[in-house]
Amino acid sequence: MEKENLTKAYYYTILRCLSYAIVMVGVITIIPTILVLFYPVEKSQLQCFVLPGVAYIFVGYLIHLFTGNVSMGELKRNSGPLIVLLLWIVSIVCGAVPFYMTGEYTFVGGLFEATSGFTTTGFTITDVENATHMVLLYRSLMHLLGGVGLVLILSMIMSKTFNMQLFRAEGHTDSIGPSVSYSARTIILIYLGLIISGTILYTVFGMPIFDAVNHSISAVSTGGFSTKASSIGFWHSVPIDITTIVLMFLGATNFMTTMLLLRGKFKSVINNSETRIFIFLIAVVTPILIVELMVTGICENVLSAIDNAVFQVVAIITTTGLSTVDDFLPRCGNALIPLLILMIVGGNSGSTAGGVKAYRAALAARSLYYDARHEAEDNRIHRGRFIMHFGKRDTITEQMQNINYGYILLYFMIGLAGSFALMLCGYDFTDSVIEFFSALGTVGMSIGIVGPDMGNGAMITMMIGMLIARLEIYVFIFSIFRIVEDIKDIFRREK
């Protein structure tokens, strides 16, 4: 009897977590309806947001009441990753409904747009020039909620018993304060502060307020959704380009690093391995792209080439995907391979960006250097292995190296498997590799596959890649292990 009560409490705990997520999705679904006051001609789509929004809040509240009388149970091993996976799946399915109700999307298309929104990838099948303001804001709010992290918000709500497990399960290793709740609040305040600052700057530099809000959210969340088909390039403004570059860079920076920056600890920021590899890759790839933009005639002068090259390099390595050049990837020619490397590396760990993460890339590079040095020297000489992280000198252990190598290997295996799946859908090898690694890095910059005419098979393949990228591979794998164990437990009880 006691075991049954513990099992019941365990599942009720999961349901209660999901109830908060459902309510949060309901709130961001209703918020766009405010725009009817400013754009009354769009009132025909009001029901597409009001009905599901109210329903989600009501259902989430009912689930919370239903589970409220049961004390929170202990989470089993790998339950944190499972809850994270379920949170994202439920949010994506709920988020797809308003898209589908507009009549402009199939349900799979709605799922694709919602997955891209919540995972802050930025791939889109939306005709943004003809979409309503409600749809455009709704997409950006998905970036807002997905960028800061559903679990991060839950970490502020849940009891101390569970918030640490959920906080760690979504990949947050940065401890900004004395508790998870304090860290979560601080990260959210930084996140919102950057968005508000970006909105003000965009407005000052001539961007309309609606576009300013949407692009500020998109840049800080490293999402990539835009209100214009030409993205940031629509404005042809250097101040707007610079503002976006800064917002993307800060959005892709670990929040702990941002805190060090705000506290004036510049030496710790510069010495951080992630910051160094980030700056190194930008410094190496930017000149290559400048030359390519000049040679291909995309840019008419050196200053324009520098502006566009820096923007595009930062947009890709931060996995944001905003652009100042129309159809950028199909036109970047010889720079495609260096840009693919940027997609794979991605942003900082614990940030809103995707990719392998700069810390893992730095750790792999450092490990390879130490391995090569060890082989070149007398094997009897044992030197320490270190990496700078948040201003501290961390020791590199053999276990750290093995886990890191394993993650990178898995990343490439999944990338190649997804690329092969796209090839089975009828796309060529190069386009398939670029497109799927763009999804797996949550970059959202397309080489031409993503679009309104994309088939369901390709959409599903890309959705899986985007979801794995946002959750990170180990979280996805551990959650699958937990599901298998729970199914086994059910069969054992039935016997």
Tab-separated table of C-alpha atoms in Angstrom:
chain	number	residue	atom	x	y	z
A	1	MET	CA	0.000	0.000	0.000
A	2	GLU	CA	2.814	2.371	0.883
A	3	LYS	CA	4.536	1.629	-2.441
A	4	GLU	CA	1.312	2.410	-4.339
A	5	ASN	CA	0.986	5.733	-2.504
A	6	LEU	CA	4.575	6.646	-3.412
A	7	THR	CA	3.908	5.759	-7.057
A	8	LYS	CA	0.732	7.853	-7.035
A	9	ALA	CA	2.586	10.796	-5.507
A	10	TYR	CA	5.305	10.433	-8.159
A	11	TYR	CA	2.872	10.688	-11.060
A	12	TYR	CA	0.926	13.488	-9.367
A	13	THR	CA	4.187	15.403	-9.031
A	14	ILE	CA	4.744	15.112	-12.787
A	15	LEU	CA	1.154	16.203	-13.479
A	16	ARG	CA	1.529	19.216	-11.222
A	17	CYS	CA	4.660	20.300	-13.103
A	18	LEU	CA	2.790	19.939	-16.384
A	19	SER	CA	-0.118	21.993	-15.039
A	20	TYR	CA	2.167	25.010	-14.564
A	21	ALA	CA	3.475	24.653	-18.117
A	22	ILE	CA	-0.044	24.432	-19.556
A	23	VAL	CA	-1.057	27.595	-17.694
A	24	MET	CA	2.062	29.440	-18.922
A	25	VAL	CA	1.297	28.489	-22.527
A	26	GLY	CA	-2.279	29.645	-21.953
A	27	VAL	CA	-1.060	33.040	-20.776
A	28	ILE	CA	1.204	33.649	-23.804
A	29	THR	CA	-1.648	32.490	-26.051
A	30	ILE	CA	-3.999	35.151	-24.688
A	31	ILE	CA	-1.500	38.054	-24.585
A	32	PRO	CA	-1.520	38.660	-28.408
A	33	THR	CA	-5.278	39.349	-28.294
A	34	ILE	CA	-4.467	42.756	-26.771
A	35	LEU	CA	-3.328	43.802	-30.250
A	36	VAL	CA	-6.936	43.777	-31.456
A	37	LEU	CA	-7.261	47.166	-29.741
A	38	PHE	CA	-4.634	48.553	-32.140
A	39	TYR	CA	-5.430	46.421	-35.200
A	40	PRO	CA	-9.215	45.852	-35.081
A	41	VAL	CA	-9.207	44.579	-38.673
A	42	GLU	CA	-7.553	41.393	-37.375
A	43	LYS	CA	-10.375	40.510	-34.950
A	44	SER	CA	-11.367	37.513	-37.108
A	45	GLN	CA	-8.443	35.594	-35.562
A	46	LEU	CA	-9.380	36.507	-31.999
A	47	GLN	CA	-11.039	33.166	-31.300
A	48	CYS	CA	-7.896	31.321	-32.470
A	49	PHE	CA	-6.098	32.639	-29.398
A	50	VAL	CA	-8.834	33.285	-26.823
A	51	LEU	CA	-10.445	29.834	-26.957
A	52	PRO	CA	-7.290	27.709	-26.577
A	53	GLY	CA	-5.727	30.233	-24.173
A	54	VAL	CA	-8.663	30.165	-21.763
A	55	ALA	CA	-8.930	26.382	-22.140
A	56	TYR	CA	-5.264	25.862	-21.253
A	57	ILE	CA	-5.477	28.047	-18.153
A	58	PHE	CA	-8.666	26.277	-17.052
A	59	VAL	CA	-7.288	22.766	-17.665
A	60	GLY	CA	-3.971	23.623	-15.985
A	61	TYR	CA	-5.834	24.990	-12.968
A	62	LEU	CA	-8.012	21.860	-12.773
A	63	ILE	CA	-4.961	19.584	-12.872
A	64	HIS	CA	-3.355	21.663	-10.134
A	65	LEU	CA	-6.489	21.332	-7.973
A	66	PHE	CA	-6.694	17.599	-8.720
A	67	THR	CA	-3.120	17.029	-7.572
A	68	GLY	CA	-3.180	19.606	-4.778
A	69	ASN	CA	-4.334	17.220	-2.041
A	70	VAL	CA	-1.483	14.782	-2.622
A	71	SER	CA	1.908	15.542	-1.113
A	72	MET	CA	4.706	15.881	-3.628
A	73	GLY	CA	6.409	12.534	-4.136
A	74	GLU	CA	10.082	11.832	-4.501
A	75	LEU	CA	11.365	12.004	-8.042
A	76	LYS	CA	12.924	8.779	-9.272
A	77	ARG	CA	16.289	8.610	-10.971
A	78	ASN	CA	16.247	10.442	-14.338
A	79	SER	CA	12.790	11.867	-13.544
A	80	GLY	CA	14.115	15.404	-13.950
A	81	PRO	CA	14.973	14.869	-17.640
A	82	LEU	CA	11.646	13.079	-18.163
A	83	ILE	CA	9.684	16.011	-16.745
A	84	VAL	CA	11.692	18.412	-18.902
A	85	LEU	CA	10.899	16.363	-22.028
A	86	LEU	CA	7.191	16.169	-21.155
A	87	LEU	CA	7.073	19.910	-20.447
A	88	TRP	CA	8.424	20.693	-23.892
A	89	ILE	CA	6.228	18.182	-25.721
A	90	VAL	CA	3.044	19.365	-23.981
A	91	SER	CA	3.958	23.022	-24.579
A	92	ILE	CA	4.641	22.398	-28.269
A	93	VAL	CA	1.388	20.501	-28.825
A	94	CYS	CA	-0.616	23.179	-27.009
A	95	GLY	CA	1.278	25.921	-28.845
A	96	ALA	CA	0.441	24.402	-32.240
A	97	VAL	CA	-3.331	24.689	-31.806
A	98	PRO	CA	-3.667	28.486	-32.390
A	99	PHE	CA	-1.633	28.169	-35.595
A	100	TYR	CA	-3.874	25.362	-36.815
A	101	MET	CA	-7.041	27.276	-35.914
A	102	THR	CA	-6.035	30.212	-38.140
A	103	GLY	CA	-6.460	27.931	-41.155
A	104	GLU	CA	-3.046	28.952	-42.509
A	105	TYR	CA	-1.254	25.841	-41.241
A	106	THR	CA	-1.735	22.088	-41.266
A	107	PHE	CA	-1.496	20.580	-37.782
A	108	VAL	CA	2.003	19.253	-38.562
A	109	GLY	CA	2.868	22.730	-39.850
A	110	GLY	CA	1.581	24.211	-36.593
A	111	LEU	CA	3.690	21.735	-34.614
A	112	PHE	CA	6.726	22.697	-36.697
A	113	GLU	CA	6.224	26.422	-36.090
A	114	ALA	CA	5.630	25.857	-32.359
A	115	THR	CA	8.695	23.603	-32.053
A	116	SER	CA	10.824	26.187	-33.829
A	117	GLY	CA	9.408	28.908	-31.583
A	118	PHE	CA	9.779	27.219	-28.198
A	119	THR	CA	13.210	25.755	-28.998
A	120	THR	CA	14.317	29.237	-30.188
A	121	THR	CA	15.437	27.817	-33.537
A	122	GLY	CA	13.764	30.344	-35.827
A	123	PHE	CA	12.891	28.160	-38.816
A	124	THR	CA	9.531	29.299	-40.136
A	125	ILE	CA	6.889	28.382	-42.690
A	126	THR	CA	4.949	31.576	-41.931
A	127	ASP	CA	4.435	34.234	-44.589
A	128	VAL	CA	5.447	37.022	-42.217
A	129	GLU	CA	4.557	39.808	-44.657
A	130	ASN	CA	0.910	38.705	-44.705
A	131	ALA	CA	0.578	37.282	-41.185
A	132	THR	CA	-1.464	39.129	-38.569
A	133	HIS	CA	0.221	41.006	-35.750
A	134	MET	CA	-1.266	38.497	-33.300
A	135	VAL	CA	0.478	35.602	-35.032
A	136	LEU	CA	3.774	37.504	-35.192
A	137	LEU	CA	3.702	38.428	-31.498
A	138	TYR	CA	2.619	34.903	-30.539
A	139	ARG	CA	5.682	33.488	-32.293
A	140	SER	CA	7.937	35.911	-30.429
A	141	LEU	CA	6.336	35.050	-27.080
A	142	MET	CA	7.207	31.423	-27.779
A	143	HIS	CA	10.829	32.544	-28.112
A	144	LEU	CA	10.465	34.465	-24.846
A	145	LEU	CA	9.117	31.500	-22.901
A	146	GLY	CA	11.352	28.945	-24.595
A	147	GLY	CA	14.469	31.090	-24.354
A	148	VAL	CA	14.336	31.738	-20.640
A	149	GLY	CA	13.264	28.123	-20.206
A	150	LEU	CA	10.030	26.606	-18.967
A	151	VAL	CA	12.001	24.769	-16.308
A	152	LEU	CA	13.708	27.953	-15.124
A	153	ILE	CA	10.316	29.473	-14.357
A	154	LEU	CA	9.193	26.238	-12.691
A	155	SER	CA	12.340	26.342	-10.538
A	156	MET	CA	10.983	29.535	-8.971
A	157	ILE	CA	7.625	27.904	-8.252
A	158	MET	CA	8.429	24.360	-7.155
A	159	SER	CA	9.635	23.446	-3.676
A	160	LYS	CA	13.325	23.166	-2.896
A	161	THR	CA	12.989	19.379	-3.047
A	162	PHE	CA	12.473	19.429	-6.803
A	163	ASN	CA	13.694	22.727	-8.229
A	164	MET	CA	17.359	21.674	-8.103
A	165	GLN	CA	16.679	18.493	-10.078
A	166	LEU	CA	14.683	20.385	-12.708
A	167	PHE	CA	17.206	23.231	-12.827
A	168	ARG	CA	20.102	20.842	-13.489
A	169	ALA	CA	18.044	18.675	-15.857
A	170	GLU	CA	17.666	21.523	-18.356
A	171	GLY	CA	21.410	22.086	-18.477
A	172	HIS	CA	21.811	24.972	-16.014
A	173	THR	CA	25.057	24.496	-14.107
A	174	ASP	CA	25.545	28.151	-13.247
A	175	SER	CA	24.947	29.020	-9.616
A	176	ILE	CA	24.457	32.772	-9.448
A	177	GLY	CA	23.123	32.910	-5.908
A	178	PRO	CA	22.631	30.946	-2.700
A	179	SER	CA	19.626	28.990	-4.008
A	180	VAL	CA	18.082	27.747	-7.249
A	181	SER	CA	15.119	30.098	-6.834
A	182	TYR	CA	17.443	33.078	-6.420
A	183	SER	CA	19.497	32.020	-9.462
A	184	ALA	CA	16.328	31.558	-11.530
A	185	ARG	CA	14.990	34.996	-10.552
A	186	THR	CA	18.332	36.649	-11.314
A	187	ILE	CA	18.580	34.984	-14.743
A	188	ILE	CA	15.017	36.007	-15.627
A	189	LEU	CA	15.688	39.616	-14.542
A	190	ILE	CA	18.846	39.741	-16.692
A	191	TYR	CA	16.903	38.232	-19.594
A	192	LEU	CA	14.035	40.716	-19.345
A	193	GLY	CA	16.432	43.621	-18.735
A	194	LEU	CA	18.259	42.864	-21.990
A	195	ILE	CA	14.968	42.643	-23.896
A	196	ILE	CA	13.708	45.987	-22.533
A	197	SER	CA	17.067	47.651	-23.269
A	198	GLY	CA	17.059	46.238	-26.789
A	199	THR	CA	13.517	47.460	-27.417
A	200	ILE	CA	14.425	50.990	-26.327
A	201	LEU	CA	17.545	51.079	-28.527
A	202	TYR	CA	15.705	49.726	-31.564
A	203	THR	CA	13.017	52.381	-31.123
A	204	VAL	CA	15.605	55.144	-30.784
A	205	PHE	CA	17.257	53.996	-34.025
A	206	GLY	CA	13.995	54.188	-35.965
A	207	MET	CA	12.403	50.758	-35.694
A	208	PRO	CA	8.624	50.802	-35.029
A	209	ILE	CA	7.738	49.736	-31.471
A	210	PHE	CA	5.990	46.509	-32.530
A	211	ASP	CA	8.978	45.392	-34.593
A	212	ALA	CA	11.345	46.540	-31.837
A	213	VAL	CA	9.682	44.347	-29.206
A	214	ASN	CA	9.637	41.307	-31.475
A	215	HIS	CA	13.228	41.624	-32.642
A	216	SER	CA	14.556	42.348	-29.166
A	217	ILE	CA	12.942	39.140	-27.888
A	218	SER	CA	14.225	37.259	-30.929
A	219	ALA	CA	17.821	38.486	-30.539
A	220	VAL	CA	18.147	37.979	-26.763
A	221	SER	CA	16.497	34.549	-26.880
A	222	THR	CA	18.776	33.696	-29.849
A	223	GLY	CA	15.598	32.673	-31.639
A	224	GLY	CA	15.555	34.250	-35.078
A	225	PHE	CA	11.867	34.909	-35.775
A	226	SER	CA	11.374	38.230	-37.563
A	227	THR	CA	8.424	40.377	-38.534
A	228	LYS	CA	9.980	40.977	-41.963
A	229	ALA	CA	10.864	38.569	-44.768
A	230	SER	CA	14.238	40.336	-45.071
A	231	SER	CA	14.791	40.033	-41.314
A	232	ILE	CA	17.064	42.767	-39.846
A	233	GLY	CA	18.253	43.575	-43.365
A	234	PHE	CA	14.912	45.273	-44.013
A	235	TRP	CA	16.096	48.434	-42.219
A	236	HIS	CA	19.567	48.782	-43.808
A	237	SER	CA	20.716	50.443	-40.596
A	238	VAL	CA	24.177	50.060	-39.087
A	239	PRO	CA	23.035	51.159	-35.566
A	240	ILE	CA	20.259	48.526	-35.673
A	241	ASP	CA	22.774	45.929	-36.896
A	242	ILE	CA	25.180	46.771	-34.044
A	243	THR	CA	22.376	46.670	-31.456
A	244	THR	CA	21.324	43.245	-32.725
A	245	ILE	CA	24.908	41.947	-32.672
A	246	VAL	CA	25.305	42.987	-29.015
A	247	LEU	CA	21.950	41.469	-28.012
A	248	MET	CA	22.701	38.192	-29.806
A	249	PHE	CA	26.160	38.006	-28.233
A	250	LEU	CA	24.793	38.623	-24.719
A	251	GLY	CA	21.930	36.177	-25.298
A	252	ALA	CA	24.415	33.447	-26.252
A	253	THR	CA	26.623	34.212	-23.254
A	254	ASN	CA	26.332	32.144	-20.094
A	255	PHE	CA	24.278	34.078	-17.532
A	256	MET	CA	27.051	33.574	-14.983
A	257	THR	CA	29.463	35.292	-17.394
A	258	THR	CA	26.938	38.102	-17.851
A	259	MET	CA	26.810	38.534	-14.068
A	260	LEU	CA	30.614	38.746	-13.934
A	261	LEU	CA	30.457	41.363	-16.683
A	262	LEU	CA	27.838	43.403	-14.804
A	263	ARG	CA	29.965	43.228	-11.647
A	264	GLY	CA	32.947	44.621	-13.553
A	265	LYS	CA	35.031	41.426	-13.342
A	266	PHE	CA	36.319	41.819	-16.905
A	267	LYS	CA	39.456	39.745	-16.329
A	268	SER	CA	37.379	36.723	-15.311
A	269	VAL	CA	35.192	37.177	-18.388
A	270	ILE	CA	38.166	37.398	-20.769
A	271	ASN	CA	39.927	34.440	-19.122
A	272	ASN	CA	36.814	32.276	-19.433
A	273	SER	CA	37.475	29.472	-21.957
A	274	GLU	CA	34.049	29.931	-23.582
A	275	THR	CA	34.614	33.645	-24.150
A	276	ARG	CA	38.021	32.979	-25.682
A	277	ILE	CA	36.899	30.318	-28.147
A	278	PHE	CA	33.850	32.449	-29.010
A	279	ILE	CA	36.006	35.470	-29.858
A	280	PHE	CA	38.614	33.293	-31.603
A	281	LEU	CA	36.078	31.708	-33.974
A	282	ILE	CA	34.466	35.068	-34.760
A	283	ALA	CA	37.906	36.570	-35.475
A	284	VAL	CA	38.866	33.697	-37.793
A	285	VAL	CA	35.649	33.268	-39.772
A	286	THR	CA	34.729	36.959	-40.205
A	287	PRO	CA	37.624	37.805	-42.595
A	288	ILE	CA	36.792	34.717	-44.670
A	289	LEU	CA	33.201	35.871	-45.015
A	290	ILE	CA	34.237	39.471	-45.786
A	291	VAL	CA	36.255	38.220	-48.759
A	292	GLU	CA	33.407	35.960	-49.895
A	293	LEU	CA	30.854	38.771	-49.746
A	294	MET	CA	33.147	41.004	-51.804
A	295	VAL	CA	34.085	38.353	-54.373
A	296	THR	CA	30.497	37.243	-54.974
A	297	GLY	CA	29.311	40.842	-55.291
A	298	ILE	CA	26.792	40.555	-52.449
A	299	CYS	CA	28.362	43.666	-50.891
A	300	GLU	CA	29.506	46.596	-52.986
A	301	ASN	CA	32.156	47.995	-50.639
A	302	VAL	CA	34.431	46.936	-47.791
A	303	LEU	CA	32.461	48.696	-45.029
A	304	SER	CA	29.241	46.988	-46.099
A	305	ALA	CA	31.057	43.645	-46.243
A	306	ILE	CA	32.462	44.130	-42.725
A	307	ASP	CA	29.027	45.057	-41.326
A	308	ASN	CA	27.263	42.108	-42.946
A	309	ALA	CA	30.065	39.624	-42.260
A	310	VAL	CA	30.281	40.410	-38.543
A	311	PHE	CA	26.485	40.304	-38.282
A	312	GLN	CA	26.118	36.954	-40.041
A	313	VAL	CA	29.005	35.314	-38.186
A	314	VAL	CA	27.598	36.406	-34.799
A	315	ALA	CA	24.067	35.412	-35.872
A	316	ILE	CA	25.262	31.886	-36.671
A	317	ILE	CA	27.651	31.196	-33.774
A	318	THR	CA	25.042	32.518	-31.316
A	319	THR	CA	22.530	30.238	-33.105
A	320	THR	CA	20.142	33.169	-33.569
A	321	GLY	CA	19.679	33.035	-37.338
A	322	LEU	CA	18.644	36.640	-37.919
A	323	SER	CA	19.995	37.999	-41.187
A	324	THR	CA	20.999	41.129	-43.043
A	325	VAL	CA	21.482	39.296	-46.366
A	326	ASP	CA	18.594	37.707	-48.272
A	327	ASP	CA	19.011	33.951	-48.934
A	328	PHE	CA	22.348	34.095	-47.155
A	329	LEU	CA	23.375	30.416	-46.887
A	330	PRO	CA	22.688	29.518	-50.565
A	331	ARG	CA	24.855	32.496	-51.599
A	332	CYS	CA	27.805	32.216	-49.195
A	333	GLY	CA	29.724	29.746	-51.418
A	334	ASN	CA	33.233	28.940	-50.127
A	335	ALA	CA	32.405	30.245	-46.646
A	336	LEU	CA	29.833	27.489	-46.101
A	337	ILE	CA	32.196	25.061	-44.320
A	338	PRO	CA	33.504	27.623	-41.759
A	339	LEU	CA	29.902	28.698	-41.116
A	340	LEU	CA	28.910	25.049	-40.600
A	341	ILE	CA	31.622	24.796	-37.926
A	342	LEU	CA	30.107	27.842	-36.190
A	343	MET	CA	26.667	26.168	-36.286
A	344	ILE	CA	28.071	23.062	-34.652
A	345	VAL	CA	30.005	24.895	-31.901
A	346	GLY	CA	27.136	27.246	-30.988
A	347	GLY	CA	26.859	29.454	-27.913
A	348	ASN	CA	27.830	29.192	-24.248
A	349	SER	CA	26.620	26.497	-21.892
A	350	GLY	CA	23.720	27.648	-19.731
A	351	SER	CA	22.722	30.330	-22.246
A	352	THR	CA	19.725	30.529	-24.599
A	353	ALA	CA	21.870	29.331	-27.540
A	354	GLY	CA	22.163	25.846	-29.034
A	355	GLY	CA	24.963	23.802	-30.615
A	356	VAL	CA	27.570	21.549	-28.997
A	357	LYS	CA	28.302	24.584	-26.793
A	358	ALA	CA	31.510	26.597	-26.667
A	359	TYR	CA	32.598	25.046	-23.347
A	360	ARG	CA	32.565	21.526	-24.799
A	361	ALA	CA	34.466	22.736	-27.866
A	362	ALA	CA	37.029	24.471	-25.639
A	363	LEU	CA	37.326	21.392	-23.409
A	364	ALA	CA	37.821	19.128	-26.446
A	365	ALA	CA	40.461	21.450	-27.906
A	366	ARG	CA	42.245	21.691	-24.556
A	367	SER	CA	42.115	17.914	-24.065
A	368	LEU	CA	43.527	17.252	-27.532
A	369	TYR	CA	46.349	19.707	-26.838
A	370	TYR	CA	47.224	17.971	-23.558
A	371	ASP	CA	47.044	14.531	-25.230
A	372	ALA	CA	49.387	15.665	-28.011
A	373	ARG	CA	51.800	17.215	-25.499
A	374	HIS	CA	51.783	14.034	-23.430
A	375	GLU	CA	52.669	11.922	-26.479
A	376	ALA	CA	55.431	14.314	-27.537
A	377	GLU	CA	57.034	14.398	-24.089
A	378	ASP	CA	58.473	11.650	-21.946
A	379	ASN	CA	55.505	9.546	-20.748
A	380	ARG	CA	56.967	9.567	-17.266
A	381	ILE	CA	56.275	13.298	-16.989
A	382	HIS	CA	52.824	13.950	-15.588
A	383	ARG	CA	51.542	17.498	-15.936
A	384	GLY	CA	48.280	18.913	-14.672
A	385	ARG	CA	45.403	19.547	-17.082
A	386	PHE	CA	43.376	22.720	-16.552
A	387	ILE	CA	40.696	24.837	-18.188
A	388	MET	CA	39.556	28.328	-17.213
A	389	HIS	CA	35.848	28.438	-16.332
A	390	PHE	CA	34.132	31.525	-14.871
A	391	GLY	CA	37.491	32.950	-13.819
A	392	LYS	CA	38.535	29.769	-12.000
A	393	ARG	CA	41.117	27.176	-12.959
A	394	ASP	CA	39.272	23.837	-13.154
A	395	THR	CA	41.104	20.524	-13.314
A	396	ILE	CA	40.343	18.414	-16.391
A	397	THR	CA	39.764	14.837	-15.257
A	398	GLU	CA	39.779	11.756	-17.473
A	399	GLN	CA	36.063	11.291	-16.782
A	400	MET	CA	35.357	14.853	-17.961
A	401	GLN	CA	37.269	14.192	-21.171
A	402	ASN	CA	35.478	10.909	-21.872
A	403	ILE	CA	32.017	12.348	-21.245
A	404	ASN	CA	32.821	15.344	-23.426
A	405	TYR	CA	34.168	13.228	-26.294
A	406	GLY	CA	31.137	10.964	-25.994
A	407	TYR	CA	28.728	13.888	-26.217
A	408	ILE	CA	30.430	15.337	-29.291
A	409	LEU	CA	30.455	11.906	-30.970
A	410	LEU	CA	26.734	11.470	-30.250
A	411	TYR	CA	26.077	14.949	-31.618
A	412	PHE	CA	27.708	14.113	-34.947
A	413	MET	CA	26.000	10.709	-35.137
A	414	ILE	CA	22.578	12.314	-34.622
A	415	GLY	CA	23.463	15.047	-37.107
A	416	LEU	CA	24.408	12.540	-39.793
A	417	ALA	CA	21.352	10.385	-39.059
A	418	GLY	CA	19.073	13.422	-39.410
A	419	SER	CA	20.848	14.452	-42.605
A	420	PHE	CA	20.305	10.948	-44.028
A	421	ALA	CA	16.612	11.158	-43.082
A	422	LEU	CA	16.306	14.412	-45.063
A	423	MET	CA	18.053	12.754	-48.010
A	424	LEU	CA	15.383	10.028	-47.909
A	425	CYS	CA	12.842	12.855	-48.252
A	426	GLY	CA	14.416	13.750	-51.615
A	427	TYR	CA	16.983	16.444	-50.743
A	428	ASP	CA	20.651	16.355	-51.791
A	429	PHE	CA	23.514	15.611	-49.417
A	430	THR	CA	24.897	19.137	-48.946
A	431	ASP	CA	21.510	20.777	-48.367
A	432	SER	CA	20.471	17.977	-45.986
A	433	VAL	CA	23.633	18.284	-43.868
A	434	ILE	CA	23.481	22.078	-43.642
A	435	GLU	CA	19.748	22.138	-42.907
A	436	PHE	CA	19.742	19.437	-40.233
A	437	PHE	CA	22.832	20.756	-38.442
A	438	SER	CA	21.147	24.168	-38.532
A	439	ALA	CA	18.208	22.529	-36.723
A	440	LEU	CA	20.453	20.574	-34.348
A	441	GLY	CA	22.247	23.800	-33.461
A	442	THR	CA	18.926	25.728	-33.185
A	443	VAL	CA	20.366	28.190	-35.726
A	444	GLY	CA	17.253	28.299	-37.887
A	445	MET	CA	19.019	29.620	-40.978
A	446	SER	CA	17.834	27.688	-44.038
A	447	ILE	CA	19.670	26.719	-47.186
A	448	GLY	CA	16.327	26.267	-48.943
A	449	ILE	CA	14.627	23.160	-47.549
A	450	VAL	CA	12.410	24.794	-44.914
A	451	GLY	CA	9.358	26.459	-46.425
A	452	PRO	CA	5.579	26.208	-46.822
A	453	ASP	CA	5.969	23.391	-49.378
A	454	MET	CA	8.112	21.186	-47.149
A	455	GLY	CA	6.700	17.679	-46.702
A	456	ASN	CA	5.559	16.214	-43.379
A	457	GLY	CA	8.469	13.755	-43.278
A	458	ALA	CA	11.032	16.534	-43.501
A	459	MET	CA	9.110	18.627	-40.940
A	460	ILE	CA	9.027	15.770	-38.429
A	461	THR	CA	12.745	15.094	-38.958
A	462	MET	CA	13.556	18.747	-38.339
A	463	MET	CA	11.273	18.899	-35.281
A	464	ILE	CA	13.090	15.955	-33.683
A	465	GLY	CA	16.418	17.676	-34.331
A	466	MET	CA	15.224	20.969	-32.836
A	467	LEU	CA	13.803	19.266	-29.731
A	468	ILE	CA	16.957	17.219	-29.108
A	469	ALA	CA	19.017	20.395	-29.569
A	470	ARG	CA	17.015	22.413	-27.025
A	471	LEU	CA	16.924	19.645	-24.425
A	472	GLU	CA	20.499	18.543	-25.093
A	473	ILE	CA	21.262	14.944	-26.021
A	474	TYR	CA	21.821	13.436	-22.563
A	475	VAL	CA	18.564	14.888	-21.215
A	476	PHE	CA	16.722	13.341	-24.157
A	477	ILE	CA	18.414	9.943	-23.649
A	478	PHE	CA	17.941	9.904	-19.855
A	479	SER	CA	14.249	10.751	-20.243
A	480	ILE	CA	13.827	7.793	-22.618
A	481	PHE	CA	15.517	5.539	-20.028
A	482	ARG	CA	13.069	6.804	-17.387
A	483	ILE	CA	10.070	6.090	-19.641
A	484	VAL	CA	11.320	2.527	-20.238
A	485	GLU	CA	11.804	1.983	-16.489
A	486	ASP	CA	8.315	3.328	-15.700
A	487	ILE	CA	6.759	1.006	-18.287
A	488	LYS	CA	8.614	-1.943	-16.729
A	489	ASP	CA	7.318	-0.929	-13.277
A	490	ILE	CA	3.743	-0.894	-14.585
A	491	PHE	CA	4.087	-4.421	-15.979
A	492	ARG	CA	5.669	-5.645	-12.733
A	493	ARG	CA	2.726	-4.310	-10.697
A	494	GLU	CA	0.223	-5.961	-13.034
A	495	LYS	CA	1.932	-9.321	-12.524
